[in-house]
PDB file of C-alpha atoms and ligand atoms in Angstrom:
ATOM      1  CA  MET A   1     -15.350  -2.587   3.215  1.00  0.00           C
ATOM      2  CA  LYS A   2     -19.113  -2.312   3.259  1.00  0.00           C
ATOM      3  CA  GLY A   3     -20.973   0.870   2.429  1.00  0.00           C
ATOM      4  CA  VAL A   4     -18.070   3.087   3.502  1.00  0.00           C
ATOM      5  CA  ASN A   5     -18.646   6.833   3.223  1.00  0.00           C
ATOM      6  CA  LYS A   6     -16.300   9.667   4.000  1.00  0.00           C
ATOM      7  CA  HIS A   7     -16.354  13.443   3.515  1.00  0.00           C
ATOM      8  CA  PHE A   8     -13.679  16.104   3.667  1.00  0.00           C
ATOM      9  CA  GLY A   9     -15.936  19.056   4.460  1.00  0.00           C
ATOM     10  CA  ASP A  10     -18.402  19.252   1.552  1.00  0.00           C
ATOM     11  CA  LEU A  11     -16.391  16.838  -0.570  1.00  0.00           C
ATOM     12  CA  HIS A  12     -17.865  13.325  -0.613  1.00  0.00           C
ATOM     13  CA  VAL A  13     -14.565  11.543  -1.085  1.00  0.00           C
ATOM     14  CA  LEU A  14     -15.623   7.899  -0.549  1.00  0.00           C
ATOM     15  CA  LYS A  15     -19.094   7.036  -1.793  1.00  0.00           C
ATOM     16  CA  ASP A  16     -20.621   3.816  -0.520  1.00  0.00           C
ATOM     17  CA  ILE A  17     -17.504   1.751  -1.077  1.00  0.00           C
ATOM     18  CA  ASP A  18     -18.036  -2.010  -1.123  1.00  0.00           C
ATOM     19  CA  LEU A  19     -14.778  -3.852  -1.599  1.00  0.00           C
ATOM     20  CA  THR A  20     -13.701  -7.325  -0.558  1.00  0.00           C
ATOM     21  CA  VAL A  21     -10.079  -8.377  -0.843  1.00  0.00           C
ATOM     22  CA  HIS A  22      -9.498 -12.077  -0.363  1.00  0.00           C
ATOM     23  CA  ARG A  23      -6.511 -13.619   1.365  1.00  0.00           C
ATOM     24  CA  GLY A  24      -3.610 -13.852  -1.098  1.00  0.00           C
ATOM     25  CA  GLU A  25      -5.265 -11.537  -3.588  1.00  0.00           C
ATOM     26  CA  VAL A  26      -3.451  -8.636  -5.268  1.00  0.00           C
ATOM     27  CA  VAL A  27      -5.790  -5.746  -6.001  1.00  0.00           C
ATOM     28  CA  ILE A  28      -4.642  -2.702  -7.970  1.00  0.00           C
ATOM     29  CA  VAL A  29      -6.574   0.528  -7.481  1.00  0.00           C
ATOM     30  CA  ILE A  30      -6.413   2.962 -10.374  1.00  0.00           C
ATOM     31  CA  GLY A  31      -8.301   6.073 -11.362  1.00  0.00           C
ATOM     32  CA  PRO A  32      -7.951   9.776 -12.098  1.00  0.00           C
ATOM     33  CA  SER A  33      -6.193  12.165  -9.737  1.00  0.00           C
ATOM     34  CA  GLY A  34      -8.465  13.105  -6.834  1.00  0.00           C
ATOM     35  CA  SER A  35     -10.769  10.107  -7.264  1.00  0.00           C
ATOM     36  CA  GLY A  36     -10.129   8.957  -3.670  1.00  0.00           C
ATOM     37  CA  LYS A  37      -7.552   6.182  -4.112  1.00  0.00           C
ATOM     38  CA  SER A  38      -5.186   7.397  -1.365  1.00  0.00           C
ATOM     39  CA  THR A  39      -8.071   8.077   0.988  1.00  0.00           C
ATOM     40  CA  LEU A  40      -9.384   4.543   0.399  1.00  0.00           C
ATOM     41  CA  CYS A  41      -5.984   3.099   1.311  1.00  0.00           C
ATOM     42  CA  ARG A  42      -5.527   5.333   4.334  1.00  0.00           C
ATOM     43  CA  THR A  43      -9.000   4.484   5.628  1.00  0.00           C
ATOM     44  CA  ILE A  44      -8.197   0.766   5.669  1.00  0.00           C
ATOM     45  CA  ASN A  45      -5.551   1.187   8.368  1.00  0.00           C
ATOM     46  CA  ARG A  46      -7.362   3.981  10.134  1.00  0.00           C
ATOM     47  CA  LEU A  47      -5.073   6.853   9.107  1.00  0.00           C
ATOM     48  CA  GLU A  48      -8.398   8.430   8.109  1.00  0.00           C
ATOM     49  CA  THR A  49     -11.702   8.080   9.882  1.00  0.00           C
ATOM     50  CA  PHE A  50     -14.949   7.367   8.037  1.00  0.00           C
ATOM     51  CA  GLU A  51     -18.543   8.275   8.816  1.00  0.00           C
ATOM     52  CA  SER A  52     -20.602   5.263   7.905  1.00  0.00           C
ATOM     53  CA  GLY A  53     -20.246   1.693   6.774  1.00  0.00           C
ATOM     54  CA  SER A  54     -17.813  -0.879   8.124  1.00  0.00           C
ATOM     55  CA  ILE A  55     -14.323  -2.199   7.506  1.00  0.00           C
ATOM     56  CA  GLU A  56     -13.154  -5.592   8.718  1.00  0.00           C
ATOM     57  CA  ILE A  57      -9.703  -7.153   8.574  1.00  0.00           C
ATOM     58  CA  ASP A  58      -9.681 -10.924   8.912  1.00  0.00           C
ATOM     59  CA  GLY A  59     -13.240 -10.829  10.237  1.00  0.00           C
ATOM     60  CA  LYS A  60     -12.619  -8.154  12.893  1.00  0.00           C
ATOM     61  CA  PRO A  61     -13.847  -4.552  12.721  1.00  0.00           C
ATOM     62  CA  LEU A  62     -11.200  -1.814  12.719  1.00  0.00           C
ATOM     63  CA  PRO A  63     -10.375  -0.745  16.295  1.00  0.00           C
ATOM     64  CA  GLU A  64     -10.926   2.837  17.384  1.00  0.00           C
ATOM     65  CA  GLU A  65      -7.777   3.673  19.340  1.00  0.00           C
ATOM     66  CA  GLY A  66      -5.047   2.639  21.786  1.00  0.00           C
ATOM     67  CA  ALA A  67      -3.011  -0.559  21.693  1.00  0.00           C
ATOM     68  CA  ASP A  68      -5.468  -2.170  19.301  1.00  0.00           C
ATOM     69  CA  LEU A  69      -4.724   0.556  16.779  1.00  0.00           C
ATOM     70  CA  ALA A  70      -0.970  -0.125  16.962  1.00  0.00           C
ATOM     71  CA  ARG A  71      -1.717  -3.796  16.355  1.00  0.00           C
ATOM     72  CA  LEU A  72      -3.938  -2.918  13.407  1.00  0.00           C
ATOM     73  CA  ARG A  73      -1.126  -0.869  11.864  1.00  0.00           C
ATOM     74  CA  ALA A  74       1.166  -3.874  12.324  1.00  0.00           C
ATOM     75  CA  ASP A  75      -1.364  -6.217  10.722  1.00  0.00           C
ATOM     76  CA  VAL A  76      -2.004  -3.783   7.881  1.00  0.00           C
ATOM     77  CA  GLY A  77       1.362  -2.670   6.546  1.00  0.00           C
ATOM     78  CA  MET A  78       1.479   0.551   4.586  1.00  0.00           C
ATOM     79  CA  VAL A  79       4.106   1.744   2.140  1.00  0.00           C
ATOM     80  CA  PHE A  80       3.860   5.397   1.149  1.00  0.00           C
ATOM     81  CA  GLN A  81       5.034   7.379  -1.832  1.00  0.00           C
ATOM     82  CA  SER A  82       7.451   9.288   0.416  1.00  0.00           C
ATOM     83  CA  PHE A  83       9.012   6.237   2.197  1.00  0.00           C
ATOM     84  CA  ASN A  84       8.399   7.754   5.698  1.00  0.00           C
ATOM     85  CA  LEU A  85      11.483   6.169   7.308  1.00  0.00           C
ATOM     86  CA  PHE A  86      12.672   7.499  10.668  1.00  0.00           C
ATOM     87  CA  ALA A  87      15.441   9.908   9.638  1.00  0.00           C
ATOM     88  CA  HIS A  88      17.430   9.679  12.869  1.00  0.00           C
ATOM     89  CA  LYS A  89      17.409   5.905  13.134  1.00  0.00           C
ATOM     90  CA  THR A  90      19.669   3.523  11.216  1.00  0.00           C
ATOM     91  CA  ILE A  91      18.226   1.261   8.541  1.00  0.00           C
ATOM     92  CA  LEU A  92      18.426  -1.678  10.967  1.00  0.00           C
ATOM     93  CA  GLN A  93      16.668   0.315  13.721  1.00  0.00           C
ATOM     94  CA  ASN A  94      13.954   1.364  11.267  1.00  0.00           C
ATOM     95  CA  VAL A  95      13.154  -2.293  10.663  1.00  0.00           C
ATOM     96  CA  THR A  96      13.463  -3.538  14.269  1.00  0.00           C
ATOM     97  CA  LEU A  97      11.603  -0.790  16.112  1.00  0.00           C
ATOM     98  CA  GLY A  98       8.059  -2.005  15.362  1.00  0.00           C
ATOM     99  CA  PRO A  99       8.682  -5.700  16.024  1.00  0.00           C
ATOM    100  CA  ILE A 100      10.314  -4.875  19.395  1.00  0.00           C
ATOM    101  CA  LYS A 101       7.653  -2.368  20.496  1.00  0.00           C
ATOM    102  CA  VAL A 102       4.460  -3.755  19.034  1.00  0.00           C
ATOM    103  CA  ARG A 103       5.179  -7.454  18.511  1.00  0.00           C
ATOM    104  CA  LYS A 104       7.273  -7.649  21.715  1.00  0.00           C
ATOM    105  CA  GLN A 105      10.145  -9.472  20.012  1.00  0.00           C
ATOM    106  CA  SER A 106      13.569  -9.592  21.658  1.00  0.00           C
ATOM    107  CA  LYS A 107      16.203  -7.254  20.151  1.00  0.00           C
ATOM    108  CA  GLU A 108      18.213 -10.279  18.960  1.00  0.00           C
ATOM    109  CA  ALA A 109      15.243 -11.951  17.263  1.00  0.00           C
ATOM    110  CA  ALA A 110      14.123  -8.677  15.673  1.00  0.00           C
ATOM    111  CA  GLU A 111      17.638  -7.958  14.350  1.00  0.00           C
ATOM    112  CA  LYS A 112      18.060 -11.447  12.944  1.00  0.00           C
ATOM    113  CA  ARG A 113      14.764 -11.226  11.081  1.00  0.00           C
ATOM    114  CA  ALA A 114      15.477  -7.630   9.972  1.00  0.00           C
ATOM    115  CA  MET A 115      18.786  -8.679   8.403  1.00  0.00           C
ATOM    116  CA  GLU A 116      17.026 -11.507   6.540  1.00  0.00           C
ATOM    117  CA  LEU A 117      14.419  -9.080   5.213  1.00  0.00           C
ATOM    118  CA  LEU A 118      16.998  -6.445   4.296  1.00  0.00           C
ATOM    119  CA  ALA A 119      18.929  -9.144   2.401  1.00  0.00           C
ATOM    120  CA  ARG A 120      15.763 -10.148   0.680  1.00  0.00           C
ATOM    121  CA  VAL A 121      15.173  -6.627  -0.652  1.00  0.00           C
ATOM    122  CA  GLY A 122      18.895  -6.216  -1.419  1.00  0.00           C
ATOM    123  CA  VAL A 123      19.929  -3.571   1.130  1.00  0.00           C
ATOM    124  CA  ASP A 124      21.468  -5.605   3.979  1.00  0.00           C
ATOM    125  CA  HIS A 125      24.874  -4.058   3.268  1.00  0.00           C
ATOM    126  CA  GLN A 126      23.360  -0.653   4.193  1.00  0.00           C
ATOM    127  CA  ALA A 127      22.011  -1.731   7.604  1.00  0.00           C
ATOM    128  CA  SER A 128      24.129   0.657   9.671  1.00  0.00           C
ATOM    129  CA  LYS A 129      23.505   3.699   7.462  1.00  0.00           C
ATOM    130  CA  TYR A 130      20.837   6.397   7.868  1.00  0.00           C
ATOM    131  CA  PRO A 131      17.941   6.828   5.399  1.00  0.00           C
ATOM    132  CA  ALA A 132      19.393  10.012   3.837  1.00  0.00           C
ATOM    133  CA  GLN A 133      22.490   8.044   2.816  1.00  0.00           C
ATOM    134  CA  LEU A 134      20.422   5.710   0.621  1.00  0.00           C
ATOM    135  CA  SER A 135      18.873   6.234  -2.803  1.00  0.00           C
ATOM    136  CA  GLY A 136      15.098   6.609  -3.081  1.00  0.00           C
ATOM    137  CA  GLY A 137      14.762   3.085  -4.461  1.00  0.00           C
ATOM    138  CA  GLN A 138      16.800   1.676  -1.585  1.00  0.00           C
ATOM    139  CA  GLN A 139      14.774   3.651   0.982  1.00  0.00           C
ATOM    140  CA  GLN A 140      11.549   2.341  -0.486  1.00  0.00           C
ATOM    141  CA  ARG A 141      12.848  -1.232  -0.313  1.00  0.00           C
ATOM    142  CA  VAL A 142      13.718  -0.629   3.367  1.00  0.00           C
ATOM    143  CA  ALA A 143      10.159   0.647   3.904  1.00  0.00           C
ATOM    144  CA  ILE A 144       8.846  -2.608   2.421  1.00  0.00           C
ATOM    145  CA  ALA A 145      11.182  -4.653   4.664  1.00  0.00           C
ATOM    146  CA  ARG A 146       9.989  -2.619   7.658  1.00  0.00           C
ATOM    147  CA  SER A 147       6.361  -3.489   6.912  1.00  0.00           C
ATOM    148  CA  LEU A 148       7.197  -7.142   6.317  1.00  0.00           C
ATOM    149  CA  ALA A 149       9.011  -7.327   9.673  1.00  0.00           C
ATOM    150  CA  MET A 150       5.625  -6.950  11.382  1.00  0.00           C
ATOM    151  CA  ASP A 151       4.271 -10.056   9.619  1.00  0.00           C
ATOM    152  CA  PRO A 152       1.320  -8.127   8.208  1.00  0.00           C
ATOM    153  CA  LYS A 153      -1.885  -9.819   7.099  1.00  0.00           C
ATOM    154  CA  VAL A 154      -2.242  -7.361   4.260  1.00  0.00           C
ATOM    155  CA  MET A 155      -0.017  -4.723   2.722  1.00  0.00           C
ATOM    156  CA  LEU A 156      -1.192  -1.410   1.320  1.00  0.00           C
ATOM    157  CA  PHE A 157       0.957   0.473  -1.160  1.00  0.00           C
ATOM    158  CA  ASP A 158       0.061   4.079  -1.967  1.00  0.00           C
ATOM    159  CA  GLU A 159       1.839   5.063  -5.184  1.00  0.00           C
ATOM    160  CA  PRO A 160       5.079   3.473  -3.967  1.00  0.00           C
ATOM    161  CA  THR A 161       7.080   4.349  -7.085  1.00  0.00           C
ATOM    162  CA  SER A 162       5.753   7.837  -7.882  1.00  0.00           C
ATOM    163  CA  ALA A 163       8.595   9.646  -6.114  1.00  0.00           C
ATOM    164  CA  LEU A 164      11.325   7.534  -7.706  1.00  0.00           C
ATOM    165  CA  ASP A 165      13.599   8.139 -10.667  1.00  0.00           C
ATOM    166  CA  PRO A 166      12.753   5.808 -13.554  1.00  0.00           C
ATOM    167  CA  GLU A 167      15.777   3.548 -13.080  1.00  0.00           C
ATOM    168  CA  MET A 168      14.748   2.862  -9.473  1.00  0.00           C
ATOM    169  CA  ILE A 169      11.137   2.039 -10.213  1.00  0.00           C
ATOM    170  CA  THR A 170      11.961  -1.421 -11.555  1.00  0.00           C
ATOM    171  CA  GLU A 171      13.891  -2.492  -8.466  1.00  0.00           C
ATOM    172  CA  VAL A 172      10.931  -1.640  -6.215  1.00  0.00           C
ATOM    173  CA  LEU A 173       8.359  -3.205  -8.564  1.00  0.00           C
ATOM    174  CA  ASP A 174      10.487  -6.381  -8.703  1.00  0.00           C
ATOM    175  CA  VAL A 175      10.301  -6.711  -4.901  1.00  0.00           C
ATOM    176  CA  MET A 176       6.535  -6.111  -5.023  1.00  0.00           C
ATOM    177  CA  THR A 177       6.090  -8.626  -7.852  1.00  0.00           C
ATOM    178  CA  SER A 178       7.908 -11.316  -5.879  1.00  0.00           C
ATOM    179  CA  LEU A 179       5.767 -10.572  -2.815  1.00  0.00           C
ATOM    180  CA  ALA A 180       2.641 -10.882  -4.959  1.00  0.00           C
ATOM    181  CA  LYS A 181       3.801 -14.207  -6.397  1.00  0.00           C
ATOM    182  CA  GLU A 182       4.492 -15.517  -2.882  1.00  0.00           C
ATOM    183  CA  GLY A 183       0.881 -14.955  -1.899  1.00  0.00           C
ATOM    184  CA  MET A 184       0.977 -11.694   0.077  1.00  0.00           C
ATOM    185  CA  THR A 185      -2.422 -10.002   0.230  1.00  0.00           C
ATOM    186  CA  MET A 186      -1.889  -6.600  -1.365  1.00  0.00           C
ATOM    187  CA  VAL A 187      -3.829  -3.452  -2.210  1.00  0.00           C
ATOM    188  CA  VAL A 188      -1.759  -1.237  -4.492  1.00  0.00           C
ATOM    189  CA  VAL A 189      -2.555   2.258  -5.702  1.00  0.00           C
ATOM    190  CA  THR A 190      -0.337   2.734  -8.738  1.00  0.00           C
ATOM    191  CA  HIS A 191      -0.069   4.147 -12.230  1.00  0.00           C
ATOM    192  CA  GLU A 192       2.284   1.313 -13.232  1.00  0.00           C
ATOM    193  CA  MET A 193       0.091  -0.557 -15.674  1.00  0.00           C
ATOM    194  CA  GLY A 194       2.849  -3.057 -16.565  1.00  0.00           C
ATOM    195  CA  PHE A 195       2.975  -4.093 -12.917  1.00  0.00           C
ATOM    196  CA  ALA A 196      -0.825  -4.304 -12.801  1.00  0.00           C
ATOM    197  CA  ASN A 197      -0.823  -6.596 -15.830  1.00  0.00           C
ATOM    198  CA  ARG A 198       1.939  -8.752 -14.431  1.00  0.00           C
ATOM    199  CA  ALA A 199       0.983  -9.049 -10.781  1.00  0.00           C
ATOM    200  CA  ALA A 200      -2.670  -8.148 -10.206  1.00  0.00           C
ATOM    201  CA  ASP A 201      -5.526 -10.566  -9.726  1.00  0.00           C
ATOM    202  CA  ARG A 202      -7.983  -7.692  -9.969  1.00  0.00           C
ATOM    203  CA  VAL A 203      -8.047  -4.076 -11.057  1.00  0.00           C
ATOM    204  CA  VAL A 204     -10.439  -1.697  -9.285  1.00  0.00           C
ATOM    205  CA  PHE A 205     -11.242   1.521 -11.122  1.00  0.00           C
ATOM    206  CA  MET A 206     -12.223   4.501  -8.961  1.00  0.00           C
ATOM    207  CA  SER A 207     -13.783   7.666 -10.246  1.00  0.00           C
ATOM    208  CA  ASP A 208     -15.136  10.564  -8.241  1.00  0.00           C
ATOM    209  CA  GLY A 209     -15.093   8.694  -4.910  1.00  0.00           C
ATOM    210  CA  ALA A 210     -16.821   5.537  -6.147  1.00  0.00           C
ATOM    211  CA  VAL A 211     -15.711   2.132  -7.384  1.00  0.00           C
ATOM    212  CA  LEU A 212     -16.985   2.336 -10.945  1.00  0.00           C
ATOM    213  CA  GLU A 213     -15.860  -1.036 -12.232  1.00  0.00           C
ATOM    214  CA  GLN A 214     -13.509  -3.901 -11.476  1.00  0.00           C
ATOM    215  CA  GLY A 215     -12.201  -6.965 -13.232  1.00  0.00           C
ATOM    216  CA  THR A 216      -9.146  -9.005 -14.111  1.00  0.00           C
ATOM    217  CA  PRO A 217      -6.346  -6.915 -15.668  1.00  0.00           C
ATOM    218  CA  LYS A 218      -6.984  -8.609 -19.015  1.00  0.00           C
ATOM    219  CA  ASP A 219     -10.713  -7.845 -19.001  1.00  0.00           C
ATOM    220  CA  PHE A 220     -10.352  -4.339 -17.654  1.00  0.00           C
ATOM    221  CA  PHE A 221      -7.538  -3.217 -19.921  1.00  0.00           C
ATOM    222  CA  THR A 222      -8.942  -4.768 -23.090  1.00  0.00           C
ATOM    223  CA  ASN A 223     -12.628  -4.293 -22.468  1.00  0.00           C
ATOM    224  CA  PRO A 224     -13.467  -1.465 -20.039  1.00  0.00           C
ATOM    225  CA  GLN A 225     -17.209  -1.074 -19.588  1.00  0.00           C
ATOM    226  CA  THR A 226     -17.728   2.556 -18.637  1.00  0.00           C
ATOM    227  CA  ASP A 227     -16.963   5.678 -20.664  1.00  0.00           C
ATOM    228  CA  ARG A 228     -14.933   7.078 -17.762  1.00  0.00           C
ATOM    229  CA  ALA A 229     -12.682   4.032 -17.629  1.00  0.00           C
ATOM    230  CA  LYS A 230     -12.278   4.107 -21.429  1.00  0.00           C
ATOM    231  CA  ASP A 231     -11.402   7.777 -21.278  1.00  0.00           C
ATOM    232  CA  PHE A 232      -8.919   7.231 -18.408  1.00  0.00           C
ATOM    233  CA  LEU A 233      -7.215   4.306 -20.136  1.00  0.00           C
ATOM    234  CA  GLY A 234      -7.057   6.259 -23.399  1.00  0.00           C
ATOM    235  CA  LYS A 235      -5.210   9.045 -21.609  1.00  0.00           C
ATOM    236  CA  ILE A 236      -2.707   6.934 -19.698  1.00  0.00           C
ATOM    237  CA  LEU A 237      -1.995   4.539 -22.559  1.00  0.00           C
ATOM    238  CA  THR A 238      -1.254   7.356 -25.004  1.00  0.00           C
ATOM    239  CA  HIS A 239       0.696   9.284 -22.342  1.00  0.00           C
TER     240      HIS A 239
HETATM  241  N1  LIG B 301      -6.827  15.853   4.376  1.00  0.00           N
HETATM  242  C1  LIG B 301      -7.616  16.322   3.402  1.00  0.00           C
HETATM  243  N2  LIG B 301      -8.415  17.397   3.589  1.00  0.00           N
HETATM  244  C2  LIG B 301      -9.238  17.843   2.632  1.00  0.00           C
HETATM  245  N3  LIG B 301      -9.333  17.284   1.397  1.00  0.00           N
HETATM  246  C3  LIG B 301      -8.575  16.214   1.136  1.00  0.00           C
HETATM  247  C4  LIG B 301      -7.659  15.680   2.112  1.00  0.00           C
HETATM  248  N4  LIG B 301      -7.041  14.615   1.567  1.00  0.00           N
HETATM  249  C5  LIG B 301      -7.513  14.497   0.305  1.00  0.00           C
HETATM  250  N5  LIG B 301      -8.440  15.440   0.050  1.00  0.00           N
HETATM  251  C6  LIG B 301      -9.206  15.608  -1.209  1.00  0.00           C
HETATM  252  O1  LIG B 301      -9.925  14.388  -1.404  1.00  0.00           O
HETATM  253  C7  LIG B 301      -9.951  14.059  -2.782  1.00  0.00           C
HETATM  254  C8  LIG B 301      -9.380  12.670  -2.949  1.00  0.00           C
HETATM  255  O2  LIG B 301      -8.001  12.705  -2.620  1.00  0.00           O
HETATM  256  P1  LIG B 301      -7.083  11.395  -2.748  1.00  0.00           P
HETATM  257  O3  LIG B 301      -5.703  11.812  -2.378  1.00  0.00           O
HETATM  258  O4  LIG B 301      -7.705  10.276  -2.013  1.00  0.00           O
HETATM  259  O5  LIG B 301      -7.182  11.112  -4.312  1.00  0.00           O
HETATM  260  P2  LIG B 301      -6.268  10.192  -5.236  1.00  0.00           P
HETATM  261  O6  LIG B 301      -7.192   9.474  -6.145  1.00  0.00           O
HETATM  262  O7  LIG B 301      -5.363   9.374  -4.407  1.00  0.00           O
HETATM  263  O8  LIG B 301      -5.444  11.288  -6.054  1.00  0.00           O
HETATM  264  P3  LIG B 301      -3.948  11.242  -6.657  1.00  0.00           P
HETATM  265  O9  LIG B 301      -3.927  10.197  -7.739  1.00  0.00           O
HETATM  266  O10 LIG B 301      -3.766  12.623  -7.215  1.00  0.00           O
HETATM  267  O11 LIG B 301      -3.021  10.935  -5.511  1.00  0.00           O
HETATM  268  C9  LIG B 301      -9.160  15.127  -3.509  1.00  0.00           C
HETATM  269  O12 LIG B 301     -10.071  16.058  -4.031  1.00  0.00           O
HETATM  270  C10 LIG B 301      -8.308  15.749  -2.414  1.00  0.00           C
HETATM  271  O13 LIG B 301      -8.031  17.110  -2.702  1.00  0.00           O
END
C-alpha cells in the first residue's frame, strides 16, 4: 500500500498508509477501537474503495470490478469475525463453491481438496452438516479451510477470534499459528497478544487512521516508541 487515503464522509479513516508485506511474512495489526484496522484489511481485497494512493498484490494493482475482482478475492483470502459461511450450504459445499466457480476446478478435485483441508483444521467429520450445527470455533476453522481452498497468495484475518468463547479461541489460533509457521503470508487484526508474540514477524500499530509505529513483536512490546502505543499497551496488558 502506498499513500492510501480513505474517508467515510468527514472521517479520514486511512491516512496516507504505506505498508509493505513481504511474501511469507506475518503482520499483526493492532490499535485502539476505531483506529481503522478493519478498514485497512477490507481495503486490501477491495471490500472498501479508497480515494488516493495505490495497492498492489504480487506486483499487480487491485482490479476495479468484474471477473478480475472475483480472482482478487480468491488470491486474497479473508476471514471475518463473524465467520460468514453460507448458511444454506453444507460445510463441504462452503469449501468447494469458490474453487469450482472461480478456480474452475472439477467437482471431484474440489471435494478431494476440501476434505483434505477440513481434515487439516479438524472438522472433516462435519462435512455434511450445515454451519448452524457447528460450534463457533468449528465454523471459524471451516472459514479458514474455505479461504485456503482458493490457494490464496495472502490471507487477511479481521479479529477472527473476537466472537468466540474463550475455550474455542485456542483451537482457531492453533490453526493460524501452524499456517504462519508454514510460510503463509498473513495480515491479522487481533487483540491476541500471545498469538502476536508467538507467530508475528512484525507488529503494526495503528492510531487514528495512521500507522504510528511498527517493529518486531519483541521490540514493539518491550520498547514502544510513541506515547499512544505505550498508553495502548498499558491498557491491554493490565486488562
Ligand atoms: N461503513 C462505514 N461507514 C461510516 N463509518 C465507518 C464505516 N466503517 C467504519 N467506519 C468508521 O471508521 C472508523 C474506523 O473503523 P474500523 O472498523 O476500521 O476501526 P477498527 O480499528 O477496526 O475498530 P475495532 O477495533 O473497534 O473493530 C470508525 O470510526 C468507524 O466508526
